CSV table of C-alpha atoms in Angstrom, one decimal:
chain,number,residue,atom,x,y,z
M,18,ILE,CA,-261.7,-4.8,217.2
M,19,THR,CA,-263.1,-1.1,217.0
M,20,PRO,CA,-263.9,-1.2,213.4
M,21,LEU,CA,-265.4,-4.5,213.6
M,22,LEU,CA,-267.7,-3.4,216.2
M,23,LEU,CA,-268.5,-0.5,214.4
M,24,THR,CA,-269.4,-1.9,211.4
M,25,GLY,CA,-271.3,-5.1,213.1
M,26,GLY,CA,-273.2,-2.5,214.9
M,27,ALA,CA,-274.1,-0.2,212.4
M,28,PHE,CA,-275.6,-3.1,210.6
M,29,LEU,CA,-277.6,-4.2,213.2
M,30,CYS,CA,-279.0,-1.0,213.1
M,31,TYR,CA,-279.3,-0.6,209.5
M,32,GLU,CA,-281.8,-4.2,209.8
M,33,GLY,CA,-283.9,-2.9,212.4
M,34,PHE,CA,-284.8,0.7,211.1
M,35,GLU,CA,-285.1,-1.9,207.6
M,36,LYS,CA,-287.7,-3.8,209.5
M,37,LEU,CA,-289.4,-0.9,211.1
M,38,ALA,CA,-289.5,1.2,207.7
M,39,HIS,CA,-291.0,-1.5,206.3
M,40,ARG,CA,-293.9,-1.8,208.9
M,41,VAL,CA,-294.4,2.1,209.2
M,42,MET,CA,-294.3,3.0,205.4
M,43,GLY,CA,-295.2,-0.1,203.9
M,44,SER,CA,-298.7,0.4,202.6
M,45,PRO,CA,-301.9,-1.6,203.5
M,46,ALA,CA,-302.2,-3.1,200.1
M,47,GLU,CA,-298.6,-4.5,200.0
M,48,ARG,CA,-298.9,-6.0,203.8
M,49,ASP,CA,-301.9,-7.7,202.4
M,50,ALA,CA,-300.4,-8.9,199.4
M,51,GLU,CA,-297.6,-10.7,201.4
M,52,HIS,CA,-300.1,-12.0,204.2
M,53,ALA,CA,-301.7,-13.3,200.6
M,54,GLN,CA,-298.9,-15.0,199.6
M,55,LEU,CA,-297.9,-16.9,202.9
M,56,THR,CA,-301.4,-18.1,203.3
M,57,ALA,CA,-301.2,-19.4,199.8
M,58,ALA,CA,-297.8,-21.0,200.0
M,59,ILE,CA,-299.1,-22.6,203.0
M,60,VAL,CA,-302.5,-24.4,201.4
M,61,ASP,CA,-300.8,-24.8,198.3
M,62,PRO,CA,-299.4,-28.7,198.4
M,63,ALA,CA,-297.1,-27.8,195.1
M,64,VAL,CA,-295.0,-25.9,197.6
M,65,ASP,CA,-291.9,-26.9,199.2
M,66,LEU,CA,-292.2,-25.1,203.1
M,67,VAL,CA,-289.0,-26.1,203.7
M,68,ALA,CA,-287.2,-24.2,200.8
M,69,PHE,CA,-289.7,-21.6,201.6
M,70,GLU,CA,-288.9,-21.3,205.0
M,71,LYS,CA,-285.8,-21.3,204.6
M,72,GLU,CA,-286.1,-18.7,201.6
M,73,LYS,CA,-287.7,-16.4,204.8
M,74,ILE,CA,-285.3,-17.0,207.3
M,75,LYS,CA,-281.8,-15.7,205.4
M,76,GLY,CA,-282.6,-11.9,206.6
M,77,ALA,CA,-282.7,-13.7,210.4
M,78,ILE,CA,-279.7,-16.3,210.2
M,79,ARG,CA,-277.4,-13.1,208.7
M,80,THR,CA,-278.8,-10.8,211.5
M,81,ASP,CA,-277.6,-13.8,214.1
M,82,PHE,CA,-274.3,-14.3,212.1
M,83,ILE,CA,-273.6,-10.6,212.8
M,84,LEU,CA,-274.6,-10.5,216.0
M,85,SER,CA,-273.1,-13.8,217.3
M,86,ALA,CA,-269.5,-12.2,215.3
M,87,GLU,CA,-270.3,-9.1,217.5
M,88,ILE,CA,-270.1,-11.4,220.9
M,89,ILE,CA,-267.1,-13.0,219.9
M,90,ILE,CA,-265.4,-9.7,218.8
M,91,ILE,CA,-266.2,-8.2,222.4
M,92,THR,CA,-264.9,-11.2,224.3
M,93,LEU,CA,-261.9,-11.1,221.7
M,94,GLY,CA,-261.2,-7.5,223.0
M,95,ILE,CA,-261.5,-8.6,226.6
M,96,VAL,CA,-259.3,-11.1,226.7
M,97,GLU,CA,-256.6,-9.6,223.8
M,98,ALA,CA,-254.4,-9.4,226.9
M,99,ALA,CA,-254.6,-13.1,228.7
M,100,PRO,CA,-252.4,-15.8,227.5
M,101,PHE,CA,-253.4,-17.5,224.0
M,102,ALA,CA,-254.7,-20.7,226.1
M,103,SER,CA,-256.8,-18.5,227.9
M,104,GLN,CA,-258.1,-17.1,224.8
M,105,VAL,CA,-258.6,-20.6,223.4
M,106,ALA,CA,-260.3,-21.5,226.3
M,107,VAL,CA,-262.7,-18.5,226.6
M,108,LEU,CA,-264.1,-18.3,223.2
M,109,THR,CA,-264.7,-21.8,223.0
M,110,GLY,CA,-266.9,-21.6,226.0
M,111,ILE,CA,-268.1,-18.5,224.9
M,112,ALA,CA,-269.4,-20.3,221.5
M,113,ILE,CA,-270.7,-23.4,223.2
M,114,ILE,CA,-272.8,-21.4,225.4
M,115,MET,CA,-274.3,-19.7,222.7
M,116,THR,CA,-274.6,-22.5,220.3
M,117,VAL,CA,-276.4,-24.7,223.4
M,118,GLY,CA,-278.2,-22.0,225.0
M,119,VAL,CA,-279.3,-19.2,223.1
M,120,TYR,CA,-279.8,-21.0,219.3
M,121,GLY,CA,-281.4,-24.1,221.0
M,122,LEU,CA,-283.7,-21.7,222.8
M,123,VAL,CA,-284.1,-20.5,219.3
M,124,ALA,CA,-284.7,-23.1,218.0
M,125,GLY,CA,-287.2,-24.6,220.3
M,126,ILE,CA,-288.9,-21.4,220.2
M,127,VAL,CA,-289.4,-22.1,216.3
M,128,LYS,CA,-290.5,-25.3,216.5
M,129,ILE,CA,-293.1,-24.5,219.6
M,130,ASP,CA,-296.0,-24.7,217.0
M,131,ASP,CA,-295.1,-27.8,215.7
M,132,ALA,CA,-295.1,-29.5,219.4
M,133,GLY,CA,-298.4,-28.3,219.8
M,134,LEU,CA,-299.7,-29.7,216.6
M,135,ALA,CA,-297.8,-33.1,217.8
M,136,LEU,CA,-299.8,-32.6,221.4
M,137,ASN,CA,-303.2,-31.7,219.9
M,138,ARG,CA,-303.1,-35.2,218.0
M,139,ARG,CA,-302.7,-37.7,221.1
M,140,SER,CA,-305.3,-39.9,221.4
M,141,GLY,CA,-306.7,-41.5,224.4
M,142,ASP,CA,-309.8,-40.6,226.6
M,143,GLY,CA,-307.6,-40.2,229.9
M,144,GLN,CA,-306.5,-37.3,231.8
M,145,TRP,CA,-303.1,-37.3,230.8
M,146,PRO,CA,-303.9,-37.4,226.9
M,147,ARG,CA,-306.4,-34.9,227.4
M,148,LEU,CA,-304.1,-32.5,229.5
M,149,GLN,CA,-301.4,-32.8,226.6
M,150,ARG,CA,-304.4,-31.8,224.2
M,151,GLN,CA,-305.4,-29.0,226.1
M,152,ALA,CA,-301.7,-28.0,226.4
M,153,GLY,CA,-301.1,-28.1,223.0
M,154,ARG,CA,-304.1,-26.1,221.7
M,155,ALA,CA,-302.7,-23.4,224.2
M,156,LEU,CA,-299.8,-23.1,222.4
M,157,LEU,CA,-301.0,-23.1,218.8
M,158,THR,CA,-303.0,-20.2,220.1
M,159,GLY,CA,-300.5,-18.5,221.8
M,160,ALA,CA,-297.5,-19.5,219.6
M,161,PRO,CA,-298.8,-16.6,217.3
M,162,TRP,CA,-298.9,-13.9,219.9
M,163,MET,CA,-295.7,-14.8,221.4
M,164,MET,CA,-294.0,-14.5,217.7
M,165,LYS,CA,-295.2,-10.9,217.0
M,166,GLY,CA,-294.1,-9.8,220.5
M,167,LEU,CA,-290.5,-11.5,220.2
M,168,SER,CA,-290.5,-9.6,216.7
M,169,ILE,CA,-291.0,-6.4,218.7
M,170,ALA,CA,-288.3,-7.3,221.2
M,171,GLY,CA,-286.1,-8.7,218.9
M,172,THR,CA,-286.3,-5.3,216.7
M,173,ALA,CA,-286.1,-2.8,219.8
M,174,ALA,CA,-282.8,-5.2,221.0
M,175,MET,CA,-281.2,-4.2,217.4
M,176,PHE,CA,-281.7,-0.7,218.4
M,177,LEU,CA,-280.5,-1.1,221.6
M,178,VAL,CA,-277.7,-3.1,221.3
M,179,GLY,CA,-276.3,-1.6,217.8
M,180,GLY,CA,-276.6,2.0,218.9
M,181,ALA,CA,-274.4,1.3,222.3
M,182,ILE,CA,-272.0,-0.6,220.3
M,183,ILE,CA,-272.0,2.7,217.9
M,184,MET,CA,-271.7,5.2,221.4
M,185,HIS,CA,-269.0,3.1,222.9
M,186,GLY,CA,-267.1,2.6,220.0
M,187,VAL,CA,-266.9,6.6,219.0
M,188,HIS,CA,-265.6,8.0,222.4
M,189,PRO,CA,-266.5,11.4,222.5
M,190,LEU,CA,-269.8,10.2,222.2
M,191,GLN,CA,-269.5,8.0,224.8
M,192,VAL,CA,-267.9,10.9,227.0
M,193,HIS,CA,-271.2,13.3,227.0
M,194,VAL,CA,-273.6,9.9,227.6
M,195,ASP,CA,-271.4,9.7,230.5
M,196,ARG,CA,-272.0,13.5,231.5
M,197,LEU,CA,-276.2,13.0,230.8
M,198,VAL,CA,-276.0,9.9,233.2
M,199,ASP,CA,-274.1,11.4,235.6
M,200,ALA,CA,-276.4,14.7,235.4
M,201,ALA,CA,-279.7,12.3,235.4
M,202,SER,CA,-278.3,10.8,238.7
M,203,GLY,CA,-277.9,13.5,240.5
M,204,VAL,CA,-281.8,14.3,240.3
M,205,SER,CA,-283.4,14.1,243.6
M,206,GLY,CA,-285.8,11.2,244.4
M,207,ILE,CA,-285.8,9.3,240.7
M,208,GLY,CA,-282.1,9.9,239.9
M,209,PRO,CA,-281.3,6.4,239.9
M,210,VAL,CA,-284.1,5.7,237.7
M,211,LEU,CA,-283.2,8.3,235.7
M,212,GLY,CA,-279.6,7.4,235.5
M,213,ASN,CA,-280.4,3.6,233.7
M,214,LEU,CA,-283.0,5.3,232.0
M,215,VAL,CA,-280.9,7.8,229.8
M,216,PRO,CA,-278.1,5.6,228.3
M,217,LEU,CA,-280.9,3.1,226.8
M,218,LEU,CA,-282.7,6.4,225.6
M,219,VAL,CA,-279.6,7.4,224.1
M,220,ASN,CA,-278.9,4.2,222.6
M,221,ALA,CA,-281.9,3.6,220.8
M,222,LEU,CA,-282.0,7.3,219.6
M,223,ALA,CA,-278.4,6.5,218.3
M,224,GLY,CA,-279.9,3.3,217.0
M,225,LEU,CA,-282.3,4.8,215.0
M,226,VAL,CA,-280.1,7.8,213.3
M,227,VAL,CA,-277.3,5.4,211.9
M,228,GLY,CA,-280.1,2.7,210.8
M,229,ALA,CA,-282.1,5.6,209.0
M,230,VAL,CA,-278.1,6.6,207.7
M,231,ALA,CA,-277.0,3.5,207.0
M,232,LEU,CA,-280.6,2.7,205.0
M,233,VAL,CA,-279.9,5.5,202.8
M,234,LEU,CA,-277.0,4.8,201.8
M,235,VAL,CA,-278.2,1.1,201.1
M,236,ASN,CA,-280.8,2.5,198.8
M,237,LEU,CA,-279.4,4.9,197.5
M,238,GLY,CA,-276.2,2.4,196.1
M,239,LYS,CA,-279.0,0.2,194.6
M,240,TRP,CA,-280.1,3.3,192.9
M,241,LEU,CA,-276.6,3.7,191.8
M,242,ARG,CA,-275.8,0.7,191.0
M,243,GLY,CA,-279.0,0.1,188.8
M,244,PRO,CA,-281.0,-3.1,188.2
M,245,ILE,CA,-278.9,-5.6,187.7
M,246,THR,CA,-279.6,-7.3,184.5
M,247,PRO,CA,-279.1,-11.3,183.9
M,248,ARG,CA,-275.6,-12.3,181.4
């Protein structure tokens, strides 16, 4: 279980650092070209937007799959000593909760602009149709900002979750973290705050370091492999 957790944690750190590196190290010209490509795809009637969207979300699906696998592995580690029937019941319950709750919420967020557009197109002169159109315009205006906020929060979560998995999986590192937490908690006045803040900072730092190393190794592997020529 532990090697699987460490592998998944390293992958989450890699995904987060790759997004961060693309944002920080990418030139303004590259970002402008990517924005122009998206804009051209939207206004071009010949472009299949469904296929275009599916191509863009492959990375998100892969990350969600790894994160879901990590949750299942952690759950399996917790109930590994339980009877087989209990293991099946717990894992089934977690799977249902993740599918209906978490990914149902994600699906709703993804479709929030469609809901706003549908509400904005409601016809009628009554108070209720006007309220629906106002709500639709509010959703359309706020959706881009919400998506940007979720993108930032999601990237930070990759470092925090991935770093925490790495730190917990490597026992000597976790021992040092526990000592830091004990020392921080003993500080007069702000000890409780520091005791909760230190693990987050350490996990985030570990996620950044592991993500950077993973990105270097992946790029080195691509460079050593060289370009793939079609047969």
